[in-house]
Coordinates of C-alpha atoms and ligand atoms in Angstrom, one line a residue:
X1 CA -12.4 -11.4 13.5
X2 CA -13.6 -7.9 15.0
X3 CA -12.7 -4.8 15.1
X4 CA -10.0 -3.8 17.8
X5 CA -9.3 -0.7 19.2
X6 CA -5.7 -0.5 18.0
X7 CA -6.1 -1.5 14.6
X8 CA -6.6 1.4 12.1
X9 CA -7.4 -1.4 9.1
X10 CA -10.9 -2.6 11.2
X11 CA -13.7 -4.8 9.5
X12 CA -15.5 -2.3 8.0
X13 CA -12.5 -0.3 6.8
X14 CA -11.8 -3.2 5.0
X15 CA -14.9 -3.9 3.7
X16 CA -15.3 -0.2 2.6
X17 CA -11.6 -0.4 0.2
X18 CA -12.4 -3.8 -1.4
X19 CA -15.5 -3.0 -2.3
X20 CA -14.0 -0.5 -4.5
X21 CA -10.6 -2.0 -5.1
X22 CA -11.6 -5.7 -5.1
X23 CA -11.3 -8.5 -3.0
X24 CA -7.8 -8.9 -1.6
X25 CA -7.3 -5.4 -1.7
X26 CA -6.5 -2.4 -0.1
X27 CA -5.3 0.0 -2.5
X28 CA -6.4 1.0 -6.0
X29 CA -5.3 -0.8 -9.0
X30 CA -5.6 -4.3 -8.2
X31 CA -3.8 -6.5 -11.3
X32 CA -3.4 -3.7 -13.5
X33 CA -1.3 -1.2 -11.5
X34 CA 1.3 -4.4 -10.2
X35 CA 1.8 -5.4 -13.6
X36 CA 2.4 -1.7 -14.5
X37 CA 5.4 -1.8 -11.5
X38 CA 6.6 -5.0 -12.9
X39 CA 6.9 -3.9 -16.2
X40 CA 9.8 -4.9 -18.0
X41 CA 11.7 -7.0 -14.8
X42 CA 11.1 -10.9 -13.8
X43 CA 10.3 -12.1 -10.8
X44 CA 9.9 -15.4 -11.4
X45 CA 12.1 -18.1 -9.1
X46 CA 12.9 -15.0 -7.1
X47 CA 12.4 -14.7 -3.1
X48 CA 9.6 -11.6 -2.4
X49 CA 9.7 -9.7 0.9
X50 CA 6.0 -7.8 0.8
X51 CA 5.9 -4.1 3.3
X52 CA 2.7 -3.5 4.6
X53 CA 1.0 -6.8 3.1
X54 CA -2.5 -5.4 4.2
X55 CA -5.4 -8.6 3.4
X56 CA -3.0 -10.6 0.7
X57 CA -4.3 -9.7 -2.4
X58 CA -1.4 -8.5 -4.0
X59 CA 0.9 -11.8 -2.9
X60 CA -1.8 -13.7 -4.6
X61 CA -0.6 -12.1 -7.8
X62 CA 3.2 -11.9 -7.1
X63 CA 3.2 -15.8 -6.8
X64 CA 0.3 -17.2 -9.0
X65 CA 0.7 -14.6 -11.8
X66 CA 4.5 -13.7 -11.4
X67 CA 5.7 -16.6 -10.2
X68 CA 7.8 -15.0 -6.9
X69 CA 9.0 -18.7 -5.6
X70 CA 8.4 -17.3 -2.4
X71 CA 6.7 -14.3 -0.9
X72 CA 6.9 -13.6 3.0
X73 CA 4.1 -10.6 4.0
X74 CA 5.0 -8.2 7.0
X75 CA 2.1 -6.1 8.4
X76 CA 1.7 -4.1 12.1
X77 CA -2.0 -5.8 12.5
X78 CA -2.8 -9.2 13.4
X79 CA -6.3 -9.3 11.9
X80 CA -5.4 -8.0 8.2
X81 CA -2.3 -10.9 8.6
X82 CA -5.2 -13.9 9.7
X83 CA -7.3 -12.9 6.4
X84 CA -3.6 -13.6 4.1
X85 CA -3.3 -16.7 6.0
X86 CA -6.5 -17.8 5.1
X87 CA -6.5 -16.1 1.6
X88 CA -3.6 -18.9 1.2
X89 CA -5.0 -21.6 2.3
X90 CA -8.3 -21.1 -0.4
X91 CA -5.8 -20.1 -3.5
X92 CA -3.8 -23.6 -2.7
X93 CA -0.3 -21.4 -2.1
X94 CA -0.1 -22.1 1.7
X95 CA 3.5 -23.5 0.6
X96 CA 4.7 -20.1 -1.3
X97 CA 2.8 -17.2 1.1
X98 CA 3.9 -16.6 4.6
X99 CA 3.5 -13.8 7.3
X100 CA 4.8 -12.2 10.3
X101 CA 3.4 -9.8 12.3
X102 CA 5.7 -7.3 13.0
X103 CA 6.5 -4.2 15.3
X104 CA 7.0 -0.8 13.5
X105 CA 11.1 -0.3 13.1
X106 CA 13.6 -2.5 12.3
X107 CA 12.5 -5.4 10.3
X108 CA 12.9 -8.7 11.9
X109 CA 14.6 -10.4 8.8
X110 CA 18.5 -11.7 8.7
X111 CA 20.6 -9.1 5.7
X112 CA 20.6 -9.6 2.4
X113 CA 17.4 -13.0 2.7
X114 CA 15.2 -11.7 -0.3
X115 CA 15.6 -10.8 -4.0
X116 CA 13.0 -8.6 -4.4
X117 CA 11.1 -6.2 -1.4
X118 CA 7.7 -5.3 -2.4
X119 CA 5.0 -2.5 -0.8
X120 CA 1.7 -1.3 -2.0
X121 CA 0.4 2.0 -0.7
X122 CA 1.9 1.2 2.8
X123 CA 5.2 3.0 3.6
X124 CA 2.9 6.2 3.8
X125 CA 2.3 4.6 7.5
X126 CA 6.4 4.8 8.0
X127 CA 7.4 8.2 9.0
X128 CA 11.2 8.0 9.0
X129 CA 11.9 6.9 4.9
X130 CA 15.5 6.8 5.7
X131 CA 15.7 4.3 7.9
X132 CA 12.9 2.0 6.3
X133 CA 15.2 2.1 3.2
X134 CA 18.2 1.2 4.7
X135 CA 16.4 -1.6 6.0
X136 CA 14.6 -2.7 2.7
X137 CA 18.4 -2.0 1.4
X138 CA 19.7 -4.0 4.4
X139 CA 17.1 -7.3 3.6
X140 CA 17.9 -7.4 -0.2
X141 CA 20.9 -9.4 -2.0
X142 CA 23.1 -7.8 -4.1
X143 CA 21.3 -7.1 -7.0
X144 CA 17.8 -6.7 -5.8
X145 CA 15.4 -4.9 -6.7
X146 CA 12.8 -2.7 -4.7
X147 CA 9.6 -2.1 -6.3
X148 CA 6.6 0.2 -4.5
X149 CA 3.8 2.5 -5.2
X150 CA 2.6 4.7 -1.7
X151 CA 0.3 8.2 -1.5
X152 CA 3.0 10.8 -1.8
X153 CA 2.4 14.0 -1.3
X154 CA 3.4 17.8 -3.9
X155 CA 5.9 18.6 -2.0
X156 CA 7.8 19.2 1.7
X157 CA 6.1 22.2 2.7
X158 CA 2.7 22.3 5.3
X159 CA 0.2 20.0 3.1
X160 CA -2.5 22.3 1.2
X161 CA -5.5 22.7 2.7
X162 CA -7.4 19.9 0.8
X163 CA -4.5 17.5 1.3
X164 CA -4.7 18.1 4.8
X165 CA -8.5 18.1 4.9
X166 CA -7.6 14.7 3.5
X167 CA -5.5 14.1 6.4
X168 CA -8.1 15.2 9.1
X169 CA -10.8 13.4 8.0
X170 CA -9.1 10.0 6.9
X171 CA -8.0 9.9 10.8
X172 CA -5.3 7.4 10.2
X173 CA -1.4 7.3 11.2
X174 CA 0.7 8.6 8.5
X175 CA 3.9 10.1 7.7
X176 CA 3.5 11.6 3.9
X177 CA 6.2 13.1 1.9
X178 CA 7.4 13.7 -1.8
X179 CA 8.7 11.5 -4.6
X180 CA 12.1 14.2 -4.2
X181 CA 12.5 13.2 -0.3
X182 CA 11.9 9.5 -1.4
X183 CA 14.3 9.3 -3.9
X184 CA 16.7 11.2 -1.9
X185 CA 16.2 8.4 1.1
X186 CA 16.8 5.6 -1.3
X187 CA 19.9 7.2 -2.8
X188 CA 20.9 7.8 0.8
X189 CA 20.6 4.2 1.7
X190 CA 23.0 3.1 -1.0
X191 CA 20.4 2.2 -4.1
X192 CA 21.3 3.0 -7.5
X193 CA 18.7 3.8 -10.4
X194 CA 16.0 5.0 -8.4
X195 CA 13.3 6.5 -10.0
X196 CA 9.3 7.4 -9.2
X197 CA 6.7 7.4 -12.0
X198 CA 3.9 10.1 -10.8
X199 CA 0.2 8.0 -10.6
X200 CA -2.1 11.0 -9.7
X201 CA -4.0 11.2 -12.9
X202 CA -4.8 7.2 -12.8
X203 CA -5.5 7.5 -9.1
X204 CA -7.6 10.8 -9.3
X205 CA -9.7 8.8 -12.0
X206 CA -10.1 6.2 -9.6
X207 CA -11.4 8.3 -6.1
X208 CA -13.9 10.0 -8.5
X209 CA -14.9 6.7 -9.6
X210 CA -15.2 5.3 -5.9
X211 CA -17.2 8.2 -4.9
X212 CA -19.9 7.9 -7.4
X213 CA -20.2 4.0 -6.9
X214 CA -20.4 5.1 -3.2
X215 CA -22.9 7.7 -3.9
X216 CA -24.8 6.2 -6.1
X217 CA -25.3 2.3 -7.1
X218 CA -22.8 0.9 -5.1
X219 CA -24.4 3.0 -1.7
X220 CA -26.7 0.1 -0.3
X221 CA -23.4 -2.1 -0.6
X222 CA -21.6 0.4 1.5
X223 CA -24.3 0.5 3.8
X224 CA -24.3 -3.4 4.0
X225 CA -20.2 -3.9 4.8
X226 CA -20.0 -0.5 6.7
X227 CA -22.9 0.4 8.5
X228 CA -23.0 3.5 10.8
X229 CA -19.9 4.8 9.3
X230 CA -20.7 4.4 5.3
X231 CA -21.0 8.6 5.5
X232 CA -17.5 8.7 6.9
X233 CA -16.0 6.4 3.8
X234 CA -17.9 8.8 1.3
X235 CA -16.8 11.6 3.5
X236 CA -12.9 10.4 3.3
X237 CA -13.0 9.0 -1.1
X238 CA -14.4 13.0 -1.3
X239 CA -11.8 14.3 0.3
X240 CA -8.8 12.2 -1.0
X241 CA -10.9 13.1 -4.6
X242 CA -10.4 16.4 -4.0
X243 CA -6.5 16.2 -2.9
X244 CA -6.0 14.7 -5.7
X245 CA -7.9 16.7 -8.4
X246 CA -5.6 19.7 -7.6
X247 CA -2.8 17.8 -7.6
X248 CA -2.0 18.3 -3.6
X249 CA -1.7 14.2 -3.7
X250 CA 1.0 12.6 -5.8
X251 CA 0.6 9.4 -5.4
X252 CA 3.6 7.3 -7.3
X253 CA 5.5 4.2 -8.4
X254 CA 9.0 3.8 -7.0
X255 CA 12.0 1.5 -8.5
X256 CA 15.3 1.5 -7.3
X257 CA 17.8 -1.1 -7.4
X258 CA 20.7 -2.7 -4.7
X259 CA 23.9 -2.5 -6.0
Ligands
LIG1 C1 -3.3 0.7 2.5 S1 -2.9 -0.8 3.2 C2 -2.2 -1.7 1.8 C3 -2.2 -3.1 1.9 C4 -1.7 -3.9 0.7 N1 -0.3 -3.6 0.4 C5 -2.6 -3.6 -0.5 O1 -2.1 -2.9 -1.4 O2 -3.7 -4.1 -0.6 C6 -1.5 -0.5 4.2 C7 -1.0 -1.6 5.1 O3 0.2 -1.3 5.7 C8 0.2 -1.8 7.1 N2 1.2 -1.1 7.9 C9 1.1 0.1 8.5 N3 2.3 0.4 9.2 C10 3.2 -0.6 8.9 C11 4.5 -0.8 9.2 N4 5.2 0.0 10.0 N5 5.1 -2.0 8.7 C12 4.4 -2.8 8.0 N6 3.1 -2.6 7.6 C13 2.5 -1.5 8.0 C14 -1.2 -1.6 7.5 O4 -1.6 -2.4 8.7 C15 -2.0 -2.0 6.3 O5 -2.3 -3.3 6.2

């Protein structure tokens, strides 16, 4: 595997977030925040579409710990898609896992095919909310349930400056709004108890957390996975620290429910 020009999710992008969210991967939380999401709803037997699948990690724990019958990741990048594949493979769940790579848009899935659609800190890629939650609301069965977290932002206005130093620095393609527009695009789409449950306090922890491992013990590491551009990582956990301290970032969990 190497780095590509058109990925944004390269080798040592990758190496950088699981050295500070864990193997597997590529958002904070690991374990602990999916059960948080989870909390109080069984997906056990139950057919899992995963948005923005990144490395795997987090299908790992939807089958082996949740017991998802079935759990089908979607990504944009090939390379992130080959590491679930072979993430699989090791854990012995080659029979419940499976991915697609898929174009930005319309997802490639017949209506109403899963029981559950699942997304970690990915739909922050996908600019138009409405139309991603029609189609998460298109995919699901009567009954289903969506569960997410993503990087929201305070509110609908030009981000504040730190959020979008944030954004400048970070470099990556991303189409942020606030828990209000999200809930407004699930309703939209036709889902019914939708609610978000604000995570900046638990992710601000976290980013000031990163940065010192980064800065300090954990620098060497950095240095190891991500060579020339360890200052840039440091550079973008300091300025997502900051977006977050003053409450510019909001990052969230979402639940809302198909009807
Ligand atoms: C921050 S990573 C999160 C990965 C994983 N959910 C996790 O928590 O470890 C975001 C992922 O979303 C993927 N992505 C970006 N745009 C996407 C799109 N339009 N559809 C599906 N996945 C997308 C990226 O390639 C990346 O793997």
């Amino acid at each position: 595997m190497s780095d590509h020009e058109d990925v944004e999710y390269t080798d040592s992008f990758i190496g950088a977030l699981e050295m500070v969210w864990g193997d597997g991967f590529l958002s904070p939380g690991g374990k602990e925040e999916i059960a948080l999401f989870l909390e109080g709803v069984d997906i056990s037997g139950k057919e899992v579409l995963d948005v923005g699948c990144g490395v795997g990690g987090c299908d790992v724990v939807l089958a082996r710990d949740y017991g998802a019958a079935h759990v089908h990741g979607i990504d944009v990048e090939g390379p992130v898609l080959e590491r679930c594949v072979a993430r699989a493979e090791r854990e012995g769940l080659s029979d419940r896992l499976s991915y697609r790579k898929v174009d930005p848009g319309p997802f490639p899935l017949p209506d109403e095919s899963f029981d559950v659609v699942f997304s970690k800190d990915a739909m922050i890629h996908i600019e138009d909310k409405h139309s991603l939650f029609a189609e998460v609301f298109r995919v699901l069965r009567p009954g289903g349930l969506f569960v997410a977290s993503d990087w929201m932002r305070r509110d609908e206005g030009p981000p504040g400056p730190e959020a979008q130093r944030w954004l400048d620095v970070v470099g990556l393609t991303f189409g942020m709004h606030s828990p209000p527009f999200y809930l407004d695009a699930l309703e939209k789409a036709g889902f019914v108890d939708c609610s978000t449950a604000d995570r900046n306090e638990f992710v601000t922890r976290a980013l000031r957390a990163d940065h010192a491992l980064m800065t300090g013990e954990g620098r060497e590491e950095l240095i190891r996975r991500t060579g020339e551009e360890a200052q840039h990582y440091i550079d973008v956990w300091h300025a997502g620290m900051r977006a977050a301290e003053v409450g510019e970032l909001r990052p969230g969990h979402l639940r809302a429910f198909k009807p």
